[in-house]
Amino acid sequence: MADKEYKFIEEQIRDQRSKQIKKYAKKAGITAIFGIFFGIVAAVTMCITTKIVSTPQKDEKKGLSLIVATEKPELKGQQENNGDNGTGNAEDSNDNLNKPKNPDDDILDSVEEFNQMNNALIKYCKSYESTIVKIEGTNQGVDYFNNEIESQMSFYGLILQKENNKLYVLTRYDDIDETEKYHIYIKDGIHIEALPVALDELTGLAVMTADLTGLDKKILDGLEIAKFGNSNMIDVGDLVVAIGKPMGYINSIGYGIVSNEPENIYITDRKIRLFSTDMSNVENGYGVVMNTKGEVIGFITHKYSSNTSLSHFMGISELKVIIEQLMNSVNRGGMGIIPKDIDSNYFPGKEIENGVYVSDLYADSAAMDAEIVIGDIITSIDGVPVKSVVDYMNILAEYSADSEIEVGVFRDYASKNRVGTVKVKLSTVK
């Protein structure tokens, strides 16, 4: 009985081992089959990929090579100089093409371009030095010990006109002292005596004149008259150059750009437009501002601006009439008001179509004597319509002091419009 039981157990063990062997054999066979399949697929894929990558007729690789070559035009010159005509050593050529570009080359090119531009600007500025003359003032006096002393100061002048053996020069009001003697220095140490003609304190401009009799024709031909432009055409970003004394020294130069829109400055009987630049503001620096066409478009000023870090200049368009009056020694007449332009939205519904606003007036002025008050609108002068402050300035420029004019006035008082004319006897403008 016992033997039979053991035989039963033995038989059972033999059967279980056989099943496990068959199971593992089956799994191994399946794994081998899949391994062979995926191996074949991988081999085929590698063959196809290798063929594609190694194909030399693809445009992408040629395009990259051509771009590098066009970025290196100097290589063509090198080949021609070597007499290879593009058929030189292929290995050397590939080495040059694959050589990385030196970033310092671009920097050097940029520096060279800047130097060329800078030299051109300097040459341009110096070419207009013939329109600038040095004026020297000499003042006689005594010191603390009663010894006679002589003091001198130098400033610039802009040549305005040569006519009837007279030279007219525009300079700065603050440099003129009636107690001094003045000489204009031309060339080669030649100097001629100069006299102040007329001054304008509000704009800071003055005109001097000198006698040219006896000077050599060659010297006279070397004195060039300044050309005036239109400051109304100035745009933000325009390049401007300054000559005269912009850096505080005679014949110094400066250049920069117009940095913002002009500011309207209303002063007695006139208006100026004040431009700012990115040039440094030098306390004792003054001069003429020019555009790239060689035209005078303004004069450096230190008045009327609270920003002392930037250089400012007055536009020439509003100053032309004043300069002409100074040249002609006109005893200029004015009303003594601070005029301002009026927005066009003011006029609809009113009995007037144009005019300038009286924002202020001075005591004992011609306007006050004619009973013009703050808030009045000046509509006309002797029947000529006044549409802007520039119109007002240009019309008044035709009259000298003590002239009597008829001024059209509109007064909006307590919603009762009053239109009429008043007689104004112009006073002297200082």
Coordinates of C-alpha atoms in Angstrom, one line a residue:
M1 CA 0.0 0.0 0.0
A2 CA 2.8 2.3 0.9
D3 CA 4.6 1.5 -2.4
K4 CA 1.6 2.4 -4.4
E5 CA 1.2 5.8 -2.6
Y6 CA 4.8 6.7 -3.3
K7 CA 4.5 5.7 -6.9
F8 CA 1.5 8.0 -7.2
I9 CA 3.4 10.9 -5.8
E10 CA 6.4 10.2 -8.0
E11 CA 4.2 10.1 -11.1
Q12 CA 2.6 13.4 -10.1
I13 CA 6.0 15.1 -9.8
R14 CA 7.1 13.9 -13.2
D15 CA 4.0 15.2 -14.9
Q16 CA 4.4 18.7 -13.3
R17 CA 8.0 19.2 -14.4
S18 CA 7.2 18.2 -18.0
K19 CA 4.5 20.8 -18.2
Q20 CA 6.7 23.6 -16.9
I21 CA 9.4 22.7 -19.4
K22 CA 6.9 22.9 -22.3
K23 CA 5.6 26.2 -21.0
Y24 CA 9.0 27.9 -20.8
A25 CA 10.0 26.4 -24.2
K26 CA 6.9 27.9 -25.8
K27 CA 7.7 31.4 -24.3
A28 CA 11.3 31.2 -25.5
G29 CA 10.2 30.3 -29.0
I30 CA 7.8 33.2 -29.2
T31 CA 10.4 35.7 -27.9
A32 CA 12.9 34.4 -30.4
I33 CA 10.4 34.9 -33.3
F34 CA 9.6 38.5 -32.3
G35 CA 13.3 39.3 -31.8
I36 CA 14.1 38.0 -35.3
F37 CA 11.2 40.1 -36.7
F38 CA 12.1 43.3 -35.1
G39 CA 15.8 42.8 -36.0
I40 CA 14.9 42.5 -39.6
V41 CA 12.7 45.7 -39.5
A42 CA 15.5 47.6 -37.7
A43 CA 18.0 46.5 -40.3
V44 CA 15.8 47.5 -43.2
T45 CA 15.1 50.9 -41.6
M46 CA 18.8 51.6 -41.0
C47 CA 19.6 50.8 -44.6
I48 CA 17.0 53.2 -45.9
T49 CA 17.9 56.0 -43.5
T50 CA 21.6 55.7 -44.3
K51 CA 20.9 56.0 -48.0
I52 CA 18.8 59.1 -47.5
V53 CA 21.4 60.8 -45.3
S54 CA 24.3 59.9 -47.5
T55 CA 22.7 61.1 -50.7
P56 CA 24.9 64.1 -52.0
Q57 CA 22.1 65.6 -54.2
K58 CA 20.0 67.2 -51.4
D59 CA 19.4 71.0 -51.7
E60 CA 19.6 71.7 -48.0
K61 CA 23.3 71.0 -47.7
K62 CA 24.1 72.9 -50.8
G63 CA 22.0 75.9 -49.7
L64 CA 23.8 76.2 -46.4
S65 CA 27.1 76.0 -48.2
L66 CA 26.1 78.7 -50.7
I67 CA 24.9 81.0 -47.9
V68 CA 28.2 80.8 -46.1
A69 CA 30.0 81.5 -49.3
T70 CA 28.0 84.6 -50.1
E71 CA 28.7 85.8 -46.6
K72 CA 32.4 85.5 -47.4
P73 CA 32.8 87.4 -50.6
E74 CA 36.5 87.9 -49.8
L75 CA 37.1 84.2 -50.6
K76 CA 36.4 84.9 -54.3
G77 CA 39.0 87.6 -54.3
Q78 CA 41.5 85.3 -52.7
Q79 CA 41.0 82.6 -55.3
E80 CA 41.3 85.0 -58.1
N81 CA 44.5 86.4 -56.6
N82 CA 45.9 82.9 -56.4
G83 CA 45.1 82.3 -60.1
D84 CA 42.9 79.3 -59.2
N85 CA 39.7 80.7 -60.8
G86 CA 37.6 78.7 -58.3
T87 CA 39.4 75.4 -59.1
G88 CA 41.9 75.4 -56.3
N89 CA 42.5 72.9 -53.5
A90 CA 39.0 71.7 -52.5
E91 CA 40.2 70.8 -49.0
D92 CA 41.6 74.3 -48.4
S93 CA 38.4 75.9 -49.8
N94 CA 36.2 73.8 -47.5
D95 CA 38.4 74.8 -44.5
N96 CA 37.8 78.5 -45.3
L97 CA 34.1 78.1 -45.8
N98 CA 33.7 76.2 -42.5
K99 CA 35.8 78.7 -40.6
P100 CA 33.6 80.6 -38.1
K101 CA 33.2 84.3 -38.8
N102 CA 35.1 86.6 -36.5
P103 CA 32.6 89.0 -34.7
D104 CA 35.3 91.6 -34.4
D105 CA 35.1 92.1 -38.2
D106 CA 31.6 93.5 -37.9
I107 CA 32.7 95.8 -35.0
L108 CA 35.6 97.1 -37.0
D109 CA 33.3 97.8 -40.0
S110 CA 30.9 99.7 -37.8
V111 CA 33.7 101.7 -36.2
E112 CA 35.0 102.6 -39.7
E113 CA 31.6 103.7 -40.8
F114 CA 31.2 105.9 -37.7
N115 CA 34.6 107.4 -38.3
Q116 CA 33.7 108.3 -41.9
M117 CA 30.4 109.9 -40.8
N118 CA 32.2 111.8 -38.0
N119 CA 34.9 113.1 -40.3
A120 CA 32.2 114.1 -42.8
L121 CA 30.4 116.1 -40.2
I122 CA 33.5 117.8 -39.0
K123 CA 34.4 118.7 -42.6
Y124 CA 30.9 120.0 -43.1
C125 CA 30.9 122.2 -40.0
K126 CA 34.3 123.6 -40.9
S127 CA 33.2 124.4 -44.4
Y128 CA 30.9 127.0 -43.0
E129 CA 33.5 128.8 -40.9
S130 CA 33.8 131.3 -43.6
T131 CA 30.3 132.6 -42.6
I132 CA 31.5 133.1 -39.0
V133 CA 33.9 135.8 -37.8
K134 CA 35.5 136.5 -34.5
I135 CA 34.6 139.8 -32.8
E136 CA 36.9 141.2 -30.1
G137 CA 35.8 143.9 -27.7
T138 CA 38.3 146.1 -25.8
N139 CA 37.4 148.0 -22.7
Q140 CA 39.6 150.7 -21.2
G141 CA 39.5 151.2 -17.4
V142 CA 41.5 151.6 -14.2
D143 CA 42.3 149.1 -11.5
Y144 CA 42.1 149.5 -7.7
F145 CA 45.3 151.5 -7.7
N146 CA 44.1 153.8 -10.5
N147 CA 46.4 152.2 -13.1
E148 CA 45.0 152.0 -16.6
I149 CA 44.1 148.5 -17.7
E150 CA 42.6 147.0 -20.8
S151 CA 40.3 144.1 -20.8
Q152 CA 39.3 142.0 -23.8
M153 CA 36.6 139.5 -24.7
S154 CA 35.9 137.5 -27.8
F155 CA 32.6 136.3 -29.3
Y156 CA 31.3 135.2 -32.7
G157 CA 29.5 136.9 -35.5
L158 CA 27.4 135.6 -38.4
I159 CA 27.8 137.3 -41.7
L160 CA 24.4 138.6 -42.8
Q161 CA 25.2 140.9 -45.8
K162 CA 27.9 142.6 -47.8
E163 CA 26.6 145.7 -49.4
N164 CA 27.9 149.2 -50.3
N165 CA 31.3 148.3 -48.7
K166 CA 29.6 147.4 -45.5
L167 CA 29.7 144.2 -43.6
Y168 CA 26.6 143.3 -41.5
V169 CA 27.2 140.8 -38.7
L170 CA 24.6 139.2 -36.4
T171 CA 25.9 138.5 -32.8
R172 CA 24.7 138.3 -29.2
Y173 CA 23.1 141.1 -27.3
D174 CA 24.8 140.3 -24.0
D175 CA 28.2 140.7 -25.6
I176 CA 27.7 144.3 -26.5
D177 CA 28.8 147.1 -24.3
E178 CA 28.6 150.7 -25.6
T179 CA 31.7 151.6 -23.7
E180 CA 33.9 149.1 -25.6
K181 CA 35.6 149.3 -29.0
Y182 CA 35.1 146.4 -31.3
H183 CA 37.1 144.8 -34.1
I184 CA 36.0 142.0 -36.5
Y185 CA 38.9 139.6 -37.3
I186 CA 38.7 138.2 -40.8
K187 CA 41.8 136.3 -42.0
D188 CA 45.5 136.3 -41.7
G189 CA 45.3 138.7 -38.7
I190 CA 43.3 141.3 -40.7
H191 CA 40.8 143.1 -38.6
I192 CA 38.4 146.0 -39.1
E193 CA 36.6 148.3 -36.7
A194 CA 33.0 147.4 -36.0
L195 CA 30.1 149.3 -34.5
P196 CA 26.8 148.1 -33.0
V197 CA 23.8 149.0 -35.1
A198 CA 20.8 147.8 -33.2
L199 CA 20.0 145.5 -30.3
D200 CA 17.0 143.4 -29.3
E201 CA 17.0 142.4 -25.6
L202 CA 14.1 140.0 -25.7
T203 CA 15.6 137.7 -28.4
G204 CA 19.2 138.4 -27.3
L205 CA 20.2 139.4 -30.8
A206 CA 22.3 142.3 -32.1
V207 CA 23.6 143.5 -35.4
M208 CA 27.0 145.1 -35.9
T209 CA 28.5 146.7 -39.0
A210 CA 32.0 147.3 -40.4
D211 CA 33.5 149.3 -43.2
L212 CA 35.1 147.1 -46.0
T213 CA 36.7 149.9 -47.9
G214 CA 40.3 149.1 -49.0
L215 CA 40.2 145.4 -48.4
D216 CA 41.6 143.1 -51.0
K217 CA 39.0 141.4 -53.3
K218 CA 40.3 138.0 -52.5
I219 CA 39.6 138.6 -48.8
L220 CA 36.1 140.0 -49.6
D221 CA 35.3 137.0 -51.7
G222 CA 36.3 134.7 -48.8
L223 CA 33.5 136.2 -46.6
E224 CA 30.4 134.2 -47.3
I225 CA 26.9 135.4 -46.5
A226 CA 24.8 133.0 -44.4
K227 CA 21.8 131.3 -46.0
F228 CA 18.6 131.1 -44.0
G229 CA 16.3 128.2 -43.9
N230 CA 12.7 127.5 -42.6
S231 CA 12.5 126.4 -39.0
N232 CA 8.8 125.5 -39.6
M233 CA 10.1 122.4 -41.5
I234 CA 12.1 121.0 -38.6
D235 CA 11.1 117.5 -37.5
V236 CA 12.0 115.6 -34.3
G237 CA 15.1 113.6 -35.0
D238 CA 16.5 115.9 -37.6
L239 CA 20.3 116.2 -37.5
V240 CA 21.5 119.7 -36.6
V241 CA 25.0 121.2 -36.3
A242 CA 26.1 124.2 -34.3
I243 CA 28.9 126.6 -35.2
G244 CA 30.2 129.8 -33.7
K245 CA 30.8 129.3 -30.0
P246 CA 28.5 126.4 -28.9
M247 CA 31.1 124.8 -26.7
G248 CA 32.2 128.0 -25.1
Y249 CA 35.1 128.6 -27.6
I250 CA 35.3 130.5 -30.8
N251 CA 35.1 128.2 -33.9
S252 CA 34.0 125.2 -31.7
I253 CA 31.4 122.9 -33.3
G254 CA 28.7 120.6 -32.0
Y255 CA 26.1 118.4 -33.5
G256 CA 23.1 116.4 -32.4
I257 CA 19.4 115.9 -33.2
V258 CA 16.2 117.8 -32.5
S259 CA 14.9 116.0 -29.5
N260 CA 11.2 117.1 -29.2
E261 CA 8.5 119.3 -30.6
P262 CA 9.1 123.0 -30.3
E263 CA 7.6 125.1 -27.5
N264 CA 5.8 128.3 -28.3
I265 CA 7.1 131.2 -26.2
Y266 CA 5.1 134.4 -26.2
I267 CA 6.9 137.6 -25.4
T268 CA 6.2 141.3 -25.9
D269 CA 4.6 141.8 -29.3
R270 CA 6.1 138.6 -30.7
K271 CA 6.4 134.8 -30.5
I272 CA 9.4 132.5 -30.8
R273 CA 9.6 128.7 -31.2
L274 CA 12.0 127.1 -28.9
F275 CA 13.6 123.8 -30.0
S276 CA 15.6 121.4 -27.8
T277 CA 18.5 119.2 -28.9
D278 CA 20.5 116.4 -27.3
M279 CA 23.7 118.6 -27.4
S280 CA 25.1 119.5 -24.1
N281 CA 24.2 122.9 -22.7
V282 CA 27.3 125.0 -22.1
E283 CA 26.7 128.0 -19.9
N284 CA 28.9 130.4 -22.0
G285 CA 28.2 128.6 -25.2
Y286 CA 26.3 130.4 -28.0
G287 CA 26.1 129.9 -31.7
V288 CA 24.3 129.3 -35.0
V289 CA 22.3 126.2 -35.6
M290 CA 22.2 124.8 -39.1
N291 CA 20.5 121.9 -41.0
T292 CA 22.3 119.5 -43.3
K293 CA 21.6 121.7 -46.3
G294 CA 23.8 124.4 -44.8
E295 CA 20.9 126.7 -43.9
V296 CA 20.7 128.7 -40.7
I297 CA 17.6 127.5 -38.8
G298 CA 18.1 129.0 -35.4
F299 CA 20.3 130.5 -32.7
I300 CA 21.3 128.9 -29.4
T301 CA 19.7 130.6 -26.4
H302 CA 19.7 130.1 -22.6
K303 CA 16.4 132.0 -22.1
Y304 CA 12.9 130.8 -21.7
S305 CA 13.7 127.2 -20.7
S306 CA 13.8 125.5 -17.3
N307 CA 15.7 122.5 -18.6
T308 CA 19.4 123.5 -18.2
S309 CA 20.9 120.2 -19.2
L310 CA 20.1 120.4 -22.9
S311 CA 20.9 123.0 -25.5
H312 CA 18.0 125.0 -26.9
F313 CA 17.7 127.2 -30.0
M314 CA 15.2 129.8 -31.3
G315 CA 13.7 129.0 -34.7
I316 CA 14.8 131.4 -37.5
S317 CA 11.4 131.7 -39.1
E318 CA 10.0 134.0 -36.4
L319 CA 13.2 135.9 -36.1
K320 CA 13.7 136.9 -39.7
V321 CA 11.6 140.0 -39.5
I322 CA 13.4 141.1 -36.3
I323 CA 16.8 140.6 -37.8
E324 CA 15.8 142.7 -40.9
Q325 CA 14.6 145.5 -38.6
L326 CA 17.9 145.4 -36.8
M327 CA 19.9 145.5 -40.0
N328 CA 18.0 148.5 -41.2
S329 CA 18.2 150.3 -37.9
V330 CA 14.5 150.7 -37.8
N331 CA 13.1 152.4 -34.8
R332 CA 10.7 149.6 -34.2
G333 CA 7.2 150.2 -32.9
G334 CA 5.1 148.0 -30.7
M335 CA 1.9 147.9 -28.7
G336 CA 3.3 146.4 -25.6
I337 CA 1.1 143.3 -25.3
I338 CA 1.7 139.6 -24.9
P339 CA -0.2 138.1 -27.8
K340 CA -1.2 134.4 -28.0
D341 CA -2.6 132.3 -30.8
I342 CA -6.2 131.2 -30.5
D343 CA -7.7 127.8 -31.1
S344 CA -10.0 127.7 -34.1
N345 CA -12.8 126.2 -31.9
Y346 CA -13.2 129.6 -30.2
F347 CA -14.6 131.4 -33.3
P348 CA -17.8 129.5 -34.2
G349 CA -20.8 131.5 -32.9
K350 CA -18.8 134.7 -32.6
E351 CA -18.9 137.8 -34.8
I352 CA -15.2 137.3 -35.7
E353 CA -13.3 134.7 -37.7
N354 CA -9.7 135.4 -36.7
G355 CA -7.5 137.1 -34.2
V356 CA -4.9 136.9 -31.4
Y357 CA -5.6 137.0 -27.7
V358 CA -4.2 139.7 -25.4
S359 CA -2.9 137.6 -22.5
D360 CA -1.1 140.5 -20.9
L361 CA 0.1 144.0 -21.4
Y362 CA 2.5 146.4 -19.8
A363 CA 1.8 149.6 -17.9
D364 CA 2.2 152.8 -19.9
S365 CA 2.2 150.8 -23.1
A366 CA 0.6 151.9 -26.3
A367 CA -2.1 149.3 -25.9
M368 CA -3.0 150.5 -22.4
D369 CA -3.1 154.1 -23.5
A370 CA -5.6 153.0 -26.2
E371 CA -7.7 151.3 -23.5
I372 CA -7.1 147.7 -24.7
V373 CA -7.4 145.3 -21.9
I374 CA -6.4 141.7 -21.1
G375 CA -8.9 139.3 -22.8
D376 CA -9.4 141.4 -25.9
I377 CA -9.0 139.9 -29.3
I378 CA -6.9 141.8 -31.9
T379 CA -8.6 141.0 -35.2
S380 CA -6.9 143.5 -37.6
I381 CA -4.3 146.2 -38.0
D382 CA -5.2 149.0 -40.5
G383 CA -7.7 146.7 -42.1
V384 CA -5.3 143.7 -42.6
P385 CA -6.7 140.6 -40.9
V386 CA -4.6 139.2 -38.0
K387 CA -4.8 135.4 -38.1
S388 CA -1.9 134.5 -35.9
V389 CA 0.9 136.0 -33.8
V390 CA 3.2 135.6 -36.7
D391 CA 0.8 137.7 -38.8
Y392 CA 0.7 140.3 -36.0
M393 CA 4.5 140.5 -35.9
N394 CA 4.9 140.8 -39.7
I395 CA 2.3 143.5 -39.9
L396 CA 3.8 145.6 -37.0
A397 CA 7.2 145.2 -38.7
E398 CA 6.0 147.6 -41.3
Y399 CA 5.6 150.4 -38.8
S400 CA 8.1 152.4 -36.9
A401 CA 7.7 153.9 -33.4
D402 CA 5.3 156.8 -33.1
S403 CA 3.2 155.5 -36.0
E404 CA -0.5 155.6 -35.5
I405 CA -2.5 152.5 -36.5
E406 CA -6.1 151.4 -36.4
V407 CA -6.6 148.2 -34.5
G408 CA -9.7 146.0 -34.8
V409 CA -10.7 144.7 -31.3
F410 CA -13.3 142.1 -30.2
R411 CA -14.4 142.1 -26.6
D412 CA -16.5 139.3 -25.1
Y413 CA -17.7 141.0 -21.9
A414 CA -20.6 139.5 -19.8
S415 CA -21.7 137.5 -22.9
K416 CA -22.1 140.8 -24.8
N417 CA -19.9 140.8 -27.9
R418 CA -18.4 144.1 -28.8
V419 CA -16.6 144.7 -32.0
G420 CA -14.9 148.0 -32.8
T421 CA -11.6 149.8 -33.7
V422 CA -9.3 151.9 -31.6
K423 CA -6.4 154.2 -32.5
V424 CA -3.0 153.1 -31.2
K425 CA 0.2 155.2 -31.3
L426 CA 3.0 152.7 -31.3
S427 CA 5.8 153.0 -28.8
T428 CA 9.5 152.2 -29.2
V429 CA 10.5 148.5 -28.8
K430 CA 13.7 148.1 -26.8

